Amino acid sequence: MAKTLIIYATKYGTTETCATLLQKHLQDGAVLQNLAQQSKADLDAYDTVVLGGAVYAGRANGRLRRFCSANEQALLSKRLGLFLCMMEEGDGAVKQLEQNYSQALREKALVMDYFGGEFLFSKMGWLARKIIKMMSKGDEDVHNIREDAIKAFAEVLNR
Ligand SMILES: Cc1cc2nc3c(=O)[nH]c(=O)nc-3n(C[C@H](O)[C@H](O)[C@H](O)COP(=O)(O)O)c2cc1C
């Protein structure tokens, strides 16, 4: 039985890409769970749980936030990893992690990081496309996944 469960929420697919990259770097054969397909998890079956989602207008994916608050007690008994996808970097990204995961989860986490993000225009609805086009001053897809951070995150959990 795999010992690690990676639970994630995504709107445009980037968090899923990052979760899959993380799965490849984890040694014990982690299982992926998309909260849009299955919103409840059998946490008893795993000793390590990774939570991930993306930030939109300063807030993490609602499915992820709801899962974290509904399962906080169970999550606090696990080896825990927390990540978020976003375009912000540095201090801004650290602030998003602090604002979107509870203090209890952050204190319990063995590892917490941001994995970067992407703008994938073909996957956005018209409103998001319009807003992001204005913000990024262009309509070219942007790929900014921090693969080194994903690898380093996995290495902590592999110890
Ligand atoms: C409508 C919209 C709002 C966004 N707001 C933010 C934001 O406030 N801060 C940020 O760092 N990134 C923001 N992003 C970037 C997303 O976090 C990034 O596109 C991420 O890769 C999306 O992940 P997903 O494909 O898993 O949904 C936004 C993207 C969209 C489309």
GROMACS .gro file of N, CA, C and O and ligand atoms in nm, residues 9-15 54-58 85-88 96 117-119 124 128 132, ligand 1:
model
  123
    9ALA      N    1  -0.641   2.041  -0.568
    9ALA     CA    2  -0.752   2.104  -0.640
    9ALA      C    3  -0.693   2.192  -0.748
    9ALA      O    4  -0.592   2.260  -0.725
   10THR      N    5  -0.754   2.192  -0.865
   10THR     CA    6  -0.700   2.269  -0.978
   10THR      C    7  -0.814   2.324  -1.062
   10THR      O    8  -0.920   2.262  -1.071
   11LYS      N    9  -0.793   2.441  -1.122
   11LYS     CA   10  -0.893   2.493  -1.217
   11LYS      C   11  -0.847   2.471  -1.360
   11LYS      O   12  -0.925   2.442  -1.448
   12TYR      N   13  -0.719   2.493  -1.385
   12TYR     CA   14  -0.668   2.494  -1.524
   12TYR      C   15  -0.566   2.384  -1.550
   12TYR      O   16  -0.513   2.376  -1.660
   13GLY      N   17  -0.534   2.304  -1.448
   13GLY     CA   18  -0.447   2.188  -1.469
   13GLY      C   19  -0.306   2.200  -1.416
   13GLY      O   20  -0.235   2.099  -1.406
   14THR      N   21  -0.262   2.320  -1.380
   14THR     CA   22  -0.122   2.335  -1.338
   14THR      C   23  -0.094   2.265  -1.205
   14THR      O   24   0.011   2.200  -1.189
   15THR      N   25  -0.186   2.275  -1.111
   15THR     CA   26  -0.164   2.206  -0.983
   15THR      C   27  -0.155   2.055  -1.005
   15THR      O   28  -0.077   1.986  -0.940
   54ALA      N   29  -0.417   2.603  -0.602
   54ALA     CA   30  -0.362   2.727  -0.658
   54ALA      C   31  -0.433   2.848  -0.598
   54ALA      O   32  -0.539   2.836  -0.537
   55VAL      N   33  -0.369   2.963  -0.619
   55VAL     CA   34  -0.421   3.091  -0.567
   55VAL      C   35  -0.486   3.169  -0.681
   55VAL      O   36  -0.431   3.180  -0.790
   56TYR      N   37  -0.608   3.219  -0.655
   56TYR     CA   38  -0.678   3.305  -0.751
   56TYR      C   39  -0.723   3.429  -0.674
   56TYR      O   40  -0.796   3.416  -0.575
   57ALA      N   41  -0.681   3.545  -0.721
   57ALA     CA   42  -0.715   3.671  -0.652
   57ALA      C   43  -0.689   3.662  -0.501
   57ALA      O   44  -0.773   3.700  -0.420
   58GLY      N   45  -0.574   3.605  -0.467
   58GLY     CA   46  -0.532   3.604  -0.327
   58GLY      C   47  -0.591   3.494  -0.241
   58GLY      O   48  -0.561   3.487  -0.121
   85CYS      N   49   0.025   2.661  -0.584
   85CYS     CA   50   0.070   2.712  -0.713
   85CYS      C   51   0.023   2.856  -0.726
   85CYS      O   52  -0.089   2.889  -0.686
   86MET      N   53   0.107   2.940  -0.781
   86MET     CA   54   0.073   3.082  -0.801
   86MET      C   55   0.180   3.145  -0.886
   86MET      O   56   0.287   3.089  -0.906
   87MET      N   57   0.154   3.266  -0.934
   87MET     CA   58   0.254   3.338  -1.012
   87MET      C   59   0.344   3.424  -0.925
   87MET      O   60   0.454   3.457  -0.964
   88GLU      N   61   0.293   3.461  -0.806
   88GLU     CA   62   0.377   3.541  -0.716
   88GLU      C   63   0.497   3.460  -0.672
   88GLU      O   64   0.491   3.336  -0.665
   96GLN      N   65   0.117   3.429   0.084
   96GLN     CA   66  -0.001   3.352   0.038
   96GLN      C   67  -0.009   3.219   0.112
   96GLN      O   68  -0.118   3.173   0.150
  117GLY      N   69   0.364   2.869  -1.119
  117GLY     CA   70   0.233   2.860  -1.182
  117GLY      C   71   0.242   2.873  -1.332
  117GLY      O   72   0.352   2.883  -1.390
  118GLU      N   73   0.126   2.872  -1.395
  118GLU     CA   74   0.119   2.889  -1.542
  118GLU      C   75  -0.003   2.976  -1.574
  118GLU      O   76  -0.100   2.976  -1.500
  119PHE      N   77   0.004   3.046  -1.686
  119PHE     CA   78  -0.114   3.105  -1.746
  119PHE      C   79  -0.141   3.026  -1.874
  119PHE      O   80  -0.061   3.030  -1.969
  124MET      N   81  -0.879   2.896  -1.990
  124MET     CA   82  -0.952   2.996  -1.910
  124MET      C   83  -1.086   3.029  -1.974
  124MET      O   84  -1.101   3.024  -2.095
  128ALA      N   85  -1.167   3.532  -1.701
  128ALA     CA   86  -1.030   3.511  -1.650
  128ALA      C   87  -0.930   3.550  -1.760
  128ALA      O   88  -0.829   3.616  -1.733
  132ILE      N   89  -0.645   3.829  -1.703
  132ILE     CA   90  -0.503   3.789  -1.705
  132ILE      C   91  -0.431   3.855  -1.825
  132ILE      O   92  -0.315   3.894  -1.813
  160LIG     C1   93  -0.831   3.451  -1.257
  160LIG     C2   94  -0.692   3.424  -1.202
  160LIG     C3   95  -0.651   3.487  -1.085
  160LIG     C4   96  -0.522   3.465  -1.035
  160LIG     N1   97  -0.482   3.528  -0.920
  160LIG     C5   98  -0.356   3.509  -0.873
  160LIG     C6   99  -0.312   3.576  -0.755
  160LIG     O1  100  -0.384   3.648  -0.687
  160LIG     N2  101  -0.183   3.556  -0.714
  160LIG     C7  102  -0.098   3.474  -0.784
  160LIG     O2  103   0.017   3.463  -0.743
  160LIG     N3  104  -0.139   3.407  -0.894
  160LIG     C8  105  -0.265   3.422  -0.940
  160LIG     N4  106  -0.308   3.355  -1.051
  160LIG     C9  107  -0.219   3.257  -1.112
  160LIG    C10  108  -0.261   3.114  -1.078
  160LIG     O3  109  -0.234   3.085  -0.942
  160LIG    C11  110  -0.187   3.019  -1.173
  160LIG     O4  111  -0.239   3.041  -1.302
  160LIG    C12  112  -0.197   2.874  -1.135
  160LIG     O5  113  -0.101   2.803  -1.210
  160LIG    C13  114  -0.334   2.815  -1.156
  160LIG     O6  115  -0.335   2.683  -1.113
  160LIG     P1  116  -0.440   2.573  -1.165
  160LIG     O7  117  -0.411   2.554  -1.313
  160LIG     O8  118  -0.408   2.450  -1.087
  160LIG     O9  119  -0.577   2.623  -1.140
  160LIG    C14  120  -0.434   3.376  -1.103
  160LIG    C15  121  -0.478   3.312  -1.220
  160LIG    C16  122  -0.605   3.334  -1.269
  160LIG    C17  123  -0.648   3.263  -1.395
   0.00000   0.00000   0.00000
